Amino acid sequence: MAVSNFLSKGSLLKQGAEARVYRDIFLGKSTIIKERFPKKYRHPLLDEKLTHRRTVQEVRSIQRCRKAGIPTPVVYFVDYTSHCIFLEDIADSVTVRDHIVSTQHQSHPSPTLEHLAPLAVKVGQILAQMHDEDVVHGDLTTSNMLLRRNGDVEDASELSLVLIDFGLSYISGLPEDKGVDLYVLEKAFLSTHPNTEALFQKLLESYTASSKKSSAVIKKLDEVRLRGRKRSMVG
Amino acid sequence: MTVVIGFEGSANKIGIGIIRDGEVLSNPRRTYITPPGQGFLPSETARHHRGVILTVLKEALEQAALTPADIDCVAYTKGPGMGAPLLTVALVARTVAQLWGRPLVGVNHCIGHVEMGRLITRAHNPTVLYVSGGNTQVIAYSERRYRIFGETIDIAVGNCLDRFARVIKISNDPSPGYNIEQMAKRGSQYVELPYTVKGMDVSFSGIQSYIEEAANKMLASAQCTAEDLCFSLQETLFSMLVEITERAMAHCGSQEVLIVGGVGCNLRLQEMMGVMCKERGAKLFATDERFCIDNGAMIAQAGWEMFRSGQVTELRDSWITQRYRTDEVEVTWRD
Ligand SMILES: Nc1ncnc2c1ncn2[C@@H]1O[C@H](COP(=O)(O)OP(=O)(O)OP(=O)(O)O)[C@@H](O)[C@H]1O
Ligand SMILES: [Mg+2]
């Protein structure tokens, strides 16, 4: 199967940190092709190891999530030699990042929290479900969550949210790993979306209410935050 | 014209620099160097700074061919850093400000690095990788703050390099990082080390304890050379740094990178970052050791920006703080 044919025909959607993402038709379906091309800045042995590991992990975690009913794209096909994953195209979707940014612009000066609270609740629920399956995402940002445009965005139960980009994910039951997962999200969230502390709080409350194991995770989250604040930063 | 003198001494470097409207008039510096295998302790570092600070001050004024009457504002590092050295330097800054009858401005050290990098390279709105002995951060500006998108969740990259240097007794002169860089050039065998990236964050404590534990054993059994270890450590650490920088760029939609901080003068890091930038059509900005490594001019430059936008620090508020996050500062000089 000449995967490279697909890549030369498909249209480049985005060049992320790890991969080029294309859109094409595969077996009659609109498909996202994620190609982890070699990164020339790093040593070839390290590059090969990381690329392979991440392709494998991404597929594995997506499948584990889907089995548990956590919305992620269907994997259509994987090519481990060219490190390409063929994924269901989440059609008519926007990243949560873009959605929050545009809502913040539109609703100005009326409070953003009101409009975005249902989304925060939804994100909290899905992450709780994911962590309860012992999937640690490893790269939680609002760029790695897609929101389908249909449905009422003011009602959490109507929102259709899809988690993507599991390249840095792994399986772990440790509260520490899940706490760090939330810590990474918190920092990415607050730096990307200034003045959304209350919104993120809402997300955490929803996580806490939805996860069976949340208390140990939130305790670790507090610990990791404190470590960050206590770090001396000499030099 | 506005002339600002900047005092820096948050770690083992003591520097005093003078800036006049974007022009570096002088920037002398001294480094407290400890014997191989030893780090620098706060009280001894402060003693070193006390011993040389007046000489450095004299040099700064002489090289700039200025007298105290020409200075409009005295900037000093408020933090973050080591308590005792910070205090020593702040004390001298406070004293001269009162002697000369000039206002004080307390500067965040990290912001000093960023502003100096922007001044020297003319980078417009870059994603900043700030890497030094005590800090590892990926920063981007938005809405009046330098926001931290990624950072180390445990030790800093420079700290990891310095501690490794101590384990295998690499010289601290002129700096452990510089000597590791030179040795790495002669290394060839790539030794696999732990690699821990979490989104836009990194963790170095795993690699640190692994190499501390394994280094001397591997050297004793001739599995690899010290040069190979330097090479492999650099390749691994810097790959992690380039990866999180690229991830922040993809996330923010940025097409410029600026590297600042002491580790930023490492040419291998700059080379790797350059390759990454080329691959995505972005532009790399970096400076050399004069401006990357802690210096007085960077404090003067950030102080200049702050002073020009109306900020001064009253004497009663001119304290220091060991912990001072980059995103705590309201950036009043950019839109
Ligand atoms: N299944 C999908 N359906 C629709 N769009 C998608 C899909 N997968 C990815 N995208 C789009 O492509 C972008 C990049 O994808 P992804 O995050 O998987 O790549 P990446 O290179 O791993 O990113 P990163 O920079 O976070 O490492 C997403 O933000 C999204 O806009
Ligand atoms: Mg992504």
Coordinates of C-alpha atoms and ligand atoms in Angstrom, one line a residue:
Chain A
M1 CA 0.0 0.0 0.0
A2 CA 1.6 3.3 -1.1
V3 CA 0.8 5.5 1.8
S4 CA 2.9 8.3 0.3
N5 CA 0.4 8.5 -2.6
F6 CA -2.3 9.5 -0.2
L7 CA -0.1 12.1 1.4
S8 CA 0.8 13.7 -1.9
K9 CA -2.9 13.9 -2.9
G10 CA -4.3 14.9 0.4
S11 CA -4.5 18.5 1.5
L12 CA -2.3 19.5 4.4
L13 CA -4.4 20.7 7.3
K14 CA -1.9 21.5 9.9
Q15 CA 1.7 20.9 10.9
G16 CA 1.6 20.1 14.6
A17 CA 4.6 19.6 16.8
E18 CA 4.8 15.9 15.9
A19 CA 3.0 15.3 12.8
R20 CA 1.6 16.6 9.6
V21 CA -2.1 16.3 9.4
Y22 CA -3.8 15.8 6.0
R23 CA -7.4 15.4 4.9
D24 CA -8.3 12.9 2.2
I25 CA -10.9 10.4 1.0
F26 CA -10.0 6.8 2.1
L27 CA -12.4 4.0 1.1
G28 CA -15.0 6.5 0.4
K29 CA -14.8 8.3 3.7
S30 CA -13.4 11.7 4.6
T31 CA -10.3 10.8 6.5
I32 CA -7.6 12.5 8.6
I33 CA -4.1 11.2 8.0
K34 CA -1.6 11.9 10.7
E35 CA 1.9 11.4 9.5
R36 CA 4.8 11.4 12.0
F37 CA 7.6 12.3 9.7
P38 CA 11.2 12.1 10.8
K39 CA 12.3 15.1 12.9
K40 CA 15.7 16.0 11.6
Y41 CA 16.7 18.0 14.6
R42 CA 17.0 14.9 16.8
H43 CA 19.3 11.9 16.7
P44 CA 18.0 9.3 14.3
L45 CA 17.9 6.6 17.0
L46 CA 15.9 8.8 19.4
D47 CA 13.7 9.9 16.6
E48 CA 12.9 6.3 15.5
K49 CA 12.2 5.3 19.1
L50 CA 9.8 8.2 19.8
T51 CA 8.0 8.1 16.5
H52 CA 7.3 4.4 16.8
R53 CA 6.3 4.5 20.4
R54 CA 3.9 7.4 19.9
T55 CA 2.2 5.9 16.9
V56 CA 1.6 2.7 18.8
Q57 CA 0.4 4.5 21.9
E58 CA -1.9 6.8 20.0
V59 CA -3.7 3.8 18.4
R60 CA -3.8 1.8 21.6
S61 CA -5.2 4.6 23.8
I62 CA -7.8 5.6 21.2
Q63 CA -9.0 2.0 21.0
R64 CA -9.1 1.7 24.8
C65 CA -11.1 4.9 25.0
R66 CA -13.6 3.9 22.3
K67 CA -14.2 0.6 24.0
A68 CA -15.1 2.5 27.2
G69 CA -17.4 4.8 25.2
I70 CA -15.2 7.9 25.4
P71 CA -15.5 9.8 22.2
T72 CA -12.3 9.7 20.1
P73 CA -12.0 9.3 16.3
V74 CA -12.2 5.8 14.8
V75 CA -8.9 4.4 13.6
Y76 CA -9.4 3.2 10.0
F77 CA -5.9 2.1 9.3
V78 CA -2.3 2.2 10.6
D79 CA 1.0 2.0 8.7
Y80 CA 3.9 1.4 11.1
T81 CA 6.6 1.8 8.4
S82 CA 5.6 5.3 7.4
H83 CA 4.1 6.0 10.9
C84 CA 0.8 7.1 9.5
I85 CA -2.5 6.8 11.2
F86 CA -5.8 7.1 9.2
L87 CA -8.5 8.5 11.4
E88 CA -12.2 9.3 11.2
D89 CA -12.6 13.0 10.2
I90 CA -14.6 14.7 12.9
A91 CA -16.5 16.7 10.3
D92 CA -17.8 20.2 11.0
S93 CA -15.8 20.5 14.2
V94 CA -13.7 23.2 15.8
T95 CA -11.0 22.9 18.4
V96 CA -12.2 23.8 21.9
R97 CA -9.4 26.5 21.8
D98 CA -10.9 28.2 18.8
H99 CA -14.4 27.9 20.3
I100 CA -13.4 29.5 23.6
V101 CA -11.5 32.3 21.8
S102 CA -14.4 33.2 19.6
T103 CA -16.9 33.0 22.4
Q104 CA -14.7 35.3 24.5
H105 CA -14.6 37.8 21.6
Q106 CA -18.3 37.6 20.9
S107 CA -19.7 37.8 24.4
H108 CA -17.5 40.7 25.4
P109 CA -18.3 42.4 27.7
S110 CA -21.0 40.1 29.0
P111 CA -19.6 37.3 31.2
T112 CA -17.9 34.5 29.3
L113 CA -18.3 32.0 32.1
E114 CA -22.1 31.7 31.6
H115 CA -21.7 30.7 27.9
L116 CA -18.8 28.4 28.4
A117 CA -19.8 26.7 31.7
P118 CA -21.6 23.8 30.0
L119 CA -18.5 23.1 27.9
A120 CA -16.3 23.1 31.0
V121 CA -18.7 20.6 32.7
K122 CA -18.5 18.4 29.6
V123 CA -14.7 18.4 29.4
G124 CA -14.5 17.6 33.2
Q125 CA -16.9 14.6 32.7
I126 CA -15.0 13.2 29.7
L127 CA -11.6 13.5 31.4
A128 CA -12.9 11.8 34.5
Q129 CA -14.2 9.0 32.4
M130 CA -10.8 8.7 30.6
H131 CA -8.8 8.7 33.8
D132 CA -11.1 6.1 35.3
E133 CA -10.1 3.9 32.4
D134 CA -6.5 4.6 33.5
V135 CA -5.7 6.4 30.2
V136 CA -3.4 9.4 30.9
H137 CA -3.5 11.7 27.9
G138 CA -0.2 13.3 28.2
D139 CA -0.9 16.4 26.1
L140 CA -4.2 17.9 27.4
T141 CA -4.8 21.3 25.8
T142 CA -7.8 22.9 24.3
S143 CA -6.2 22.3 20.9
N144 CA -6.5 18.6 21.5
M145 CA -10.3 18.6 22.0
L146 CA -12.7 18.9 19.2
L147 CA -16.3 20.3 19.5
R148 CA -18.9 19.3 16.9
R149 CA -20.7 22.4 15.7
N150 CA -24.2 20.9 15.7
G151 CA -26.0 20.7 19.0
D152 CA -26.8 23.3 21.6
V153 CA -23.6 24.7 23.1
E154 CA -25.5 26.0 26.2
D155 CA -26.5 22.5 27.3
A156 CA -23.8 20.1 28.6
S157 CA -25.7 17.0 27.7
E158 CA -26.1 18.2 24.1
L159 CA -22.4 19.0 23.5
S160 CA -20.5 16.6 21.4
L161 CA -16.8 16.6 22.4
V162 CA -14.1 14.4 20.9
L163 CA -10.6 13.9 22.4
I164 CA -7.7 13.7 19.9
D165 CA -3.9 13.5 19.8
F166 CA -3.0 10.6 22.1
G167 CA 0.7 10.4 21.0
L168 CA 2.0 11.2 24.4
S169 CA -0.6 9.1 26.2
Y170 CA 0.0 6.0 28.4
I171 CA -1.8 3.7 30.7
S172 CA -1.4 4.3 34.4
G173 CA -3.6 3.9 37.5
L174 CA -1.4 6.2 39.6
P175 CA -3.1 9.3 41.0
E176 CA 0.2 11.1 40.5
D177 CA 0.2 10.6 36.7
K178 CA -3.5 11.7 36.5
G179 CA -2.7 14.7 38.7
V180 CA 0.1 15.8 36.4
D181 CA -2.2 15.3 33.4
L182 CA -4.6 17.8 35.0
Y183 CA -1.8 20.1 36.0
V184 CA -0.5 20.2 32.4
L185 CA -4.1 21.1 31.2
E186 CA -4.5 23.7 33.9
K187 CA -1.4 25.6 32.8
A188 CA -2.1 25.3 29.1
F189 CA -5.7 26.3 29.6
L190 CA -4.9 29.4 31.7
S191 CA -2.1 30.6 29.6
T192 CA -4.0 30.2 26.4
H193 CA -7.2 31.7 27.7
P194 CA -6.4 34.6 30.0
N195 CA -8.9 35.3 32.9
T196 CA -10.6 31.9 32.8
E197 CA -9.8 30.8 36.3
A198 CA -13.4 30.4 37.3
L199 CA -14.1 28.4 34.1
F200 CA -11.3 26.0 34.8
Q201 CA -12.5 25.7 38.4
K202 CA -15.9 24.6 37.0
L203 CA -14.1 22.0 34.9
L204 CA -12.3 20.6 38.0
E205 CA -15.5 20.5 40.0
S206 CA -17.2 18.6 37.2
Y207 CA -14.2 16.2 37.1
T208 CA -14.3 15.7 40.8
A209 CA -18.0 15.0 40.7
S210 CA -17.7 12.5 37.8
S211 CA -14.7 10.5 38.6
K212 CA -14.8 7.6 41.1
K213 CA -11.2 8.1 42.0
S214 CA -11.0 11.9 41.9
S215 CA -10.1 12.7 45.5
A216 CA -6.6 11.1 45.3
V217 CA -6.0 12.7 41.9
I218 CA -7.0 16.2 43.1
K219 CA -4.8 15.8 46.1
K220 CA -1.9 15.0 43.8
L221 CA -2.8 18.0 41.6
D222 CA -2.5 20.2 44.6
E223 CA 0.9 18.7 45.5
V224 CA 2.3 19.2 42.0
R225 CA 1.1 22.8 42.0
L226 CA 2.8 23.4 45.3
R227 CA 6.0 21.8 44.0
G228 CA 5.9 24.3 41.1
R229 CA 5.4 27.3 43.4
K230 CA 8.2 26.2 45.8
R231 CA 10.8 25.5 43.2
S232 CA 13.7 27.9 43.9
M233 CA 14.5 29.0 40.3
V234 CA 18.1 30.0 40.9
G235 CA 20.0 31.2 37.9
Chain B
M1 CA 17.2 60.1 26.3
T2 CA 16.9 57.8 29.2
V3 CA 19.9 56.1 30.8
V4 CA 19.3 53.1 33.1
I5 CA 21.9 51.2 35.1
G6 CA 21.0 47.6 36.0
F7 CA 22.3 45.5 38.9
E8 CA 22.1 41.7 38.6
G9 CA 23.3 39.1 41.1
S10 CA 20.6 36.5 41.6
A11 CA 23.0 33.5 41.2
N12 CA 26.7 33.1 40.8
K13 CA 27.2 36.0 38.3
I14 CA 27.4 39.6 39.3
G15 CA 26.9 42.1 36.5
I16 CA 26.2 45.8 36.1
G17 CA 25.2 47.2 32.8
I18 CA 24.2 50.6 31.4
I19 CA 21.6 51.1 28.7
R20 CA 20.8 54.3 26.9
D21 CA 17.7 54.0 24.7
G22 CA 18.4 50.5 23.4
E23 CA 22.2 51.0 23.2
V24 CA 24.4 48.9 25.5
L25 CA 27.0 51.3 26.9
S26 CA 28.7 48.9 29.2
N27 CA 28.0 45.4 30.7
P28 CA 30.9 44.2 32.9
R29 CA 30.5 40.9 34.8
R30 CA 32.2 38.5 37.2
T31 CA 31.5 34.9 37.9
Y32 CA 31.9 33.0 41.2
I33 CA 33.6 29.8 40.1
T34 CA 33.7 26.8 42.5
P35 CA 36.0 23.8 42.3
P36 CA 35.0 20.7 40.2
G37 CA 32.4 18.7 42.0
Q38 CA 31.0 21.6 44.0
G39 CA 28.0 23.8 43.5
F40 CA 27.8 27.4 44.7
L41 CA 26.2 28.1 48.1
P42 CA 24.2 31.2 48.9
S43 CA 26.4 32.8 51.6
E44 CA 29.7 32.2 49.8
T45 CA 28.2 33.5 46.5
A46 CA 27.0 36.6 48.4
R47 CA 30.5 37.1 49.8
H48 CA 32.0 36.9 46.3
H49 CA 29.5 39.5 45.0
R50 CA 30.2 41.8 48.0
G51 CA 34.0 41.6 47.2
V52 CA 33.7 42.7 43.6
I53 CA 30.5 44.7 43.2
L54 CA 32.1 48.2 43.7
T55 CA 34.9 47.4 41.2
V56 CA 32.3 46.2 38.7
L57 CA 30.3 49.4 39.3
K58 CA 33.3 51.5 38.6
E59 CA 34.0 49.6 35.4
A60 CA 30.4 50.0 34.3
L61 CA 30.5 53.8 34.6
E62 CA 34.0 54.1 33.2
Q63 CA 33.4 51.9 30.1
A64 CA 30.2 53.9 29.5
A65 CA 32.1 57.1 30.0
L66 CA 29.3 58.3 32.3
T67 CA 29.1 59.8 35.7
P68 CA 26.3 59.1 38.2
A69 CA 24.7 62.4 37.2
D70 CA 24.0 60.9 33.8
I71 CA 22.0 58.0 35.2
D72 CA 18.2 58.5 35.2
C73 CA 17.1 55.3 37.0
V74 CA 18.6 52.4 39.0
A75 CA 17.2 49.0 38.2
Y76 CA 18.0 45.9 40.2
T77 CA 16.9 42.2 40.3
K78 CA 14.1 41.8 42.7
G79 CA 14.0 38.0 42.1
P80 CA 13.8 35.1 41.5
G81 CA 17.1 33.7 42.7
M82 CA 19.2 33.0 45.8
G83 CA 18.3 35.1 48.8
A84 CA 21.7 36.2 50.1
P85 CA 23.2 37.2 46.7
L86 CA 20.0 39.0 45.7
L87 CA 20.0 41.0 49.0
T88 CA 23.7 42.0 48.6
V89 CA 23.1 43.4 45.2
A90 CA 19.8 45.1 46.1
L91 CA 21.5 46.8 49.0
V92 CA 24.1 48.4 46.8
A93 CA 21.5 49.4 44.2
R94 CA 19.4 51.0 47.0
T95 CA 22.4 52.8 48.3
V96 CA 23.5 54.3 45.0
A97 CA 19.9 55.3 44.1
Q98 CA 19.8 57.3 47.3
L99 CA 23.3 58.7 46.9
W100 CA 22.5 59.8 43.4
G101 CA 18.9 60.9 44.1
R102 CA 17.5 58.6 41.4
P103 CA 14.4 56.3 41.4
L104 CA 14.7 52.6 41.8
V105 CA 13.0 49.9 39.7
G106 CA 12.8 46.3 40.9
V107 CA 13.0 43.9 37.9
N108 CA 11.9 40.3 37.5
H109 CA 15.0 38.4 36.4
C110 CA 13.2 36.3 33.8
I111 CA 11.6 39.3 32.2
G112 CA 15.1 40.8 32.0
H113 CA 16.2 37.9 29.9
V114 CA 13.2 38.2 27.6
E115 CA 13.6 41.9 27.1
M116 CA 17.3 41.7 26.4
G117 CA 16.7 39.0 23.8
R118 CA 14.1 41.1 22.1
L119 CA 16.3 44.1 22.1
I120 CA 19.4 42.4 20.7
T121 CA 17.6 40.2 18.1
R122 CA 14.7 42.5 17.3
A123 CA 12.4 39.5 17.4
H124 CA 8.9 40.9 17.2
N125 CA 6.5 38.6 19.0
P126 CA 8.4 35.4 19.6
T127 CA 7.7 32.2 21.4
V128 CA 10.5 32.3 24.0
L129 CA 12.4 29.4 25.3
Y130 CA 14.0 30.5 28.5
V131 CA 16.6 28.0 29.7
S132 CA 19.1 28.5 32.5
G133 CA 20.4 27.0 35.7
G134 CA 17.2 27.7 37.6
N135 CA 14.6 28.0 34.9
T136 CA 13.1 26.2 32.0
Q137 CA 10.0 27.9 30.5
V138 CA 8.3 28.3 27.2
I139 CA 6.8 31.8 27.2
A140 CA 4.5 33.8 24.9
Y141 CA 3.1 37.3 25.3
S142 CA -0.6 37.9 25.4
E143 CA -2.8 40.5 27.0
R144 CA -0.2 42.3 29.1
R145 CA 1.6 39.2 30.5
Y146 CA 4.4 36.9 29.6
R147 CA 2.4 33.7 29.9
I148 CA 4.1 30.4 30.7
F149 CA 2.8 27.8 28.2
G150 CA 5.3 25.2 29.3
E151 CA 7.9 24.6 31.9
T152 CA 9.8 22.0 33.8
I153 CA 7.7 20.3 36.4
D154 CA 10.8 19.5 38.5
I155 CA 14.4 20.7 38.0
A156 CA 15.7 23.2 35.4
V157 CA 17.7 22.0 32.4
G158 CA 20.8 23.9 33.5
N159 CA 20.6 22.4 36.9
C160 CA 20.5 18.9 35.3
L161 CA 23.6 19.7 33.3
D162 CA 25.4 21.3 36.2
R163 CA 24.7 18.3 38.5
F164 CA 25.9 15.9 35.9
A165 CA 29.1 17.9 35.5
R166 CA 29.6 17.5 39.3
V167 CA 29.1 13.8 39.2
I168 CA 31.8 13.2 36.7
K169 CA 33.9 16.1 37.9
I170 CA 33.8 18.4 34.9
S171 CA 35.3 21.8 35.5
N172 CA 33.0 24.7 36.5
D173 CA 35.3 27.2 34.6
P174 CA 34.0 29.1 32.8
S175 CA 30.8 27.1 33.3
P176 CA 29.9 23.4 33.5
G177 CA 27.5 23.8 30.5
Y178 CA 30.2 25.2 28.3
N179 CA 32.6 22.4 29.1
I180 CA 29.9 19.8 28.5
E181 CA 29.2 21.4 25.2
Q182 CA 32.9 21.1 24.2
M183 CA 33.1 17.5 25.3
A184 CA 29.9 16.6 23.5
K185 CA 31.5 17.6 20.2
R186 CA 33.9 14.7 20.7
G187 CA 31.2 12.2 21.6
S188 CA 29.8 9.8 19.0
Q189 CA 28.0 6.9 20.7
Y190 CA 24.4 7.7 21.5
V191 CA 23.5 6.3 24.9
E192 CA 19.7 5.9 25.5
L193 CA 18.4 8.0 28.4
P194 CA 14.9 8.6 29.8
Y195 CA 12.9 11.1 27.7
T196 CA 9.9 12.8 29.5
V197 CA 7.7 15.3 27.8
K198 CA 4.2 16.1 29.0
G199 CA 2.5 18.3 26.5
M200 CA 4.3 21.6 26.7
D201 CA 5.9 20.6 30.0
V202 CA 9.1 18.6 30.6
S203 CA 10.5 16.7 33.5
F204 CA 14.3 16.2 34.0
S205 CA 14.4 14.5 37.4
G206 CA 14.2 11.0 35.8
I207 CA 17.1 11.6 33.5
Q208 CA 19.0 13.2 36.3
S209 CA 18.7 10.3 38.7
Y210 CA 19.3 7.8 36.0
I211 CA 22.5 9.3 34.8
E212 CA 23.8 10.1 38.3
E213 CA 23.3 6.4 39.1
A214 CA 24.7 5.0 35.8
A215 CA 27.4 7.4 34.7
N216 CA 30.3 6.3 36.8
K217 CA 29.5 2.6 36.4
M218 CA 29.4 3.0 32.6
L219 CA 32.6 4.9 32.6
A220 CA 34.4 2.4 34.9
S221 CA 33.4 -0.5 32.6
A222 CA 34.4 1.4 29.5
Q223 CA 30.9 1.0 28.0
C224 CA 31.2 4.6 26.8
T225 CA 33.3 7.7 27.3
A226 CA 32.6 10.8 29.3
E227 CA 32.3 12.5 25.9
D228 CA 29.6 10.1 24.8
L229 CA 27.7 10.8 27.9
C230 CA 27.9 14.6 27.4
F231 CA 26.8 14.1 23.8
S232 CA 23.9 11.8 24.7
L233 CA 22.7 14.0 27.6
Q234 CA 22.7 17.1 25.3
E235 CA 20.9 15.3 22.5
T236 CA 18.2 14.1 24.8
L237 CA 17.7 17.2 26.9
F238 CA 17.7 19.5 23.9
S239 CA 15.3 17.3 21.9
M240 CA 12.9 17.7 24.7
L241 CA 13.3 21.4 24.7
V242 CA 12.9 21.8 21.0
E243 CA 9.8 19.5 21.1
I244 CA 8.0 21.6 23.7
T245 CA 8.9 24.8 22.0
E246 CA 7.5 23.5 18.7
R247 CA 4.4 22.3 20.5
A248 CA 3.8 25.7 22.0
M249 CA 4.3 27.3 18.5
A250 CA 1.8 24.9 16.9
H251 CA -0.6 25.6 19.7
C252 CA -0.2 29.4 19.6
G253 CA 0.2 29.7 15.8
S254 CA 3.6 31.4 16.2
Q255 CA 6.3 31.7 13.6
E256 CA 9.2 33.1 15.7
V257 CA 11.4 31.5 18.4
L258 CA 13.7 33.4 20.7
I259 CA 16.1 31.5 22.9
V260 CA 17.3 33.2 26.1
G261 CA 19.1 32.3 29.4
G262 CA 22.5 30.8 30.0
V263 CA 21.8 27.4 28.4
G264 CA 20.6 29.4 25.3
C265 CA 24.2 30.1 24.2
N266 CA 24.8 26.4 23.6
L267 CA 25.3 26.2 19.8
R268 CA 24.0 22.7 19.6
L269 CA 20.7 23.7 21.1
Q270 CA 20.6 26.7 18.7
E271 CA 21.4 24.4 15.8
M272 CA 18.6 21.9 16.7
M273 CA 16.1 24.7 17.2
G274 CA 17.2 26.1 13.8
V275 CA 16.5 22.8 12.0
M276 CA 13.0 22.7 13.7
C277 CA 12.2 26.2 12.6
K278 CA 13.3 25.6 9.0
E279 CA 11.0 22.6 8.8
R280 CA 8.0 24.7 9.7
G281 CA 9.0 27.9 7.9
A282 CA 9.6 29.8 11.2
K283 CA 12.5 32.1 12.2
L284 CA 15.0 31.6 15.0
F285 CA 16.5 34.3 17.1
A286 CA 19.3 33.8 19.6
T287 CA 22.2 35.7 21.2
D288 CA 25.6 34.9 22.4
E289 CA 27.0 34.5 25.9
R290 CA 27.4 38.3 26.5
F291 CA 23.6 38.6 26.6
C292 CA 22.3 35.1 27.2
I293 CA 24.2 34.5 30.5
D294 CA 23.0 36.6 33.4
N295 CA 24.2 40.2 33.0
G296 CA 23.5 43.7 34.2
A297 CA 22.4 45.1 30.9
M298 CA 19.3 42.8 30.8
I299 CA 18.1 44.3 34.1
A300 CA 18.8 47.8 32.8
Q301 CA 16.8 47.0 29.6
A302 CA 13.8 45.6 31.4
G303 CA 14.1 48.5 33.9
W304 CA 14.3 51.0 31.0
E305 CA 11.0 49.6 29.6
M306 CA 9.3 49.7 33.0
F307 CA 10.6 53.2 33.9
R308 CA 9.5 54.6 30.5
S309 CA 6.0 53.2 31.1
G310 CA 5.8 54.9 34.4
Q311 CA 6.8 52.3 36.9
V312 CA 9.1 53.0 39.8
T313 CA 9.7 51.1 43.0
E314 CA 9.5 53.1 46.2
L315 CA 12.3 52.6 48.7
R316 CA 10.0 50.9 51.2
D317 CA 9.0 48.4 48.5
S318 CA 12.5 47.7 47.3
W319 CA 12.7 44.2 48.8
I320 CA 13.8 41.0 47.1
T321 CA 12.0 37.7 46.7
Q322 CA 13.4 34.2 46.0
R323 CA 10.3 33.2 44.1
Y324 CA 8.8 35.5 41.5
R325 CA 7.0 34.0 38.5
T326 CA 7.3 35.5 35.1
D327 CA 3.6 35.8 34.7
E328 CA 3.2 37.8 37.9
V329 CA 4.4 40.9 36.2
E330 CA 2.0 43.2 34.4
V331 CA 3.7 44.1 31.2
T332 CA 2.9 47.8 30.9
W333 CA 5.3 48.5 28.0
R334 CA 3.7 46.4 25.3
D335 CA 0.3 46.4 23.7
Ligands
LIG1 N1 -9.9 13.3 13.6 C1 -9.8 14.6 13.3 N2 -10.9 15.2 12.8 C2 -10.8 16.5 12.5 N3 -9.7 17.3 12.7 C3 -8.6 16.7 13.3 C4 -8.6 15.4 13.6 N4 -7.4 15.0 14.1 C5 -6.7 16.2 14.1 N5 -7.4 17.2 13.6 C6 -6.9 18.6 13.4 O1 -5.5 18.6 13.3 C7 -4.9 19.3 14.4 C8 -3.6 18.6 14.8 O2 -3.8 17.2 15.1 P1 -3.0 16.5 16.3 O3 -3.2 17.3 17.6 O4 -3.5 15.1 16.4 O5 -1.5 16.6 15.8 P2 -0.1 16.8 16.5 O6 0.9 17.0 15.5 O7 0.1 15.6 17.4 O8 -0.3 18.1 17.4 P3 0.7 18.6 18.6 O9 1.2 19.9 18.1 O10 -0.3 18.8 19.7 O11 1.7 17.6 18.9 C9 -5.9 19.3 15.5 O12 -5.8 20.4 16.4 C10 -7.2 19.4 14.7 O13 -7.4 20.8 14.3
MG2 MG -2.3 18.5 19.0

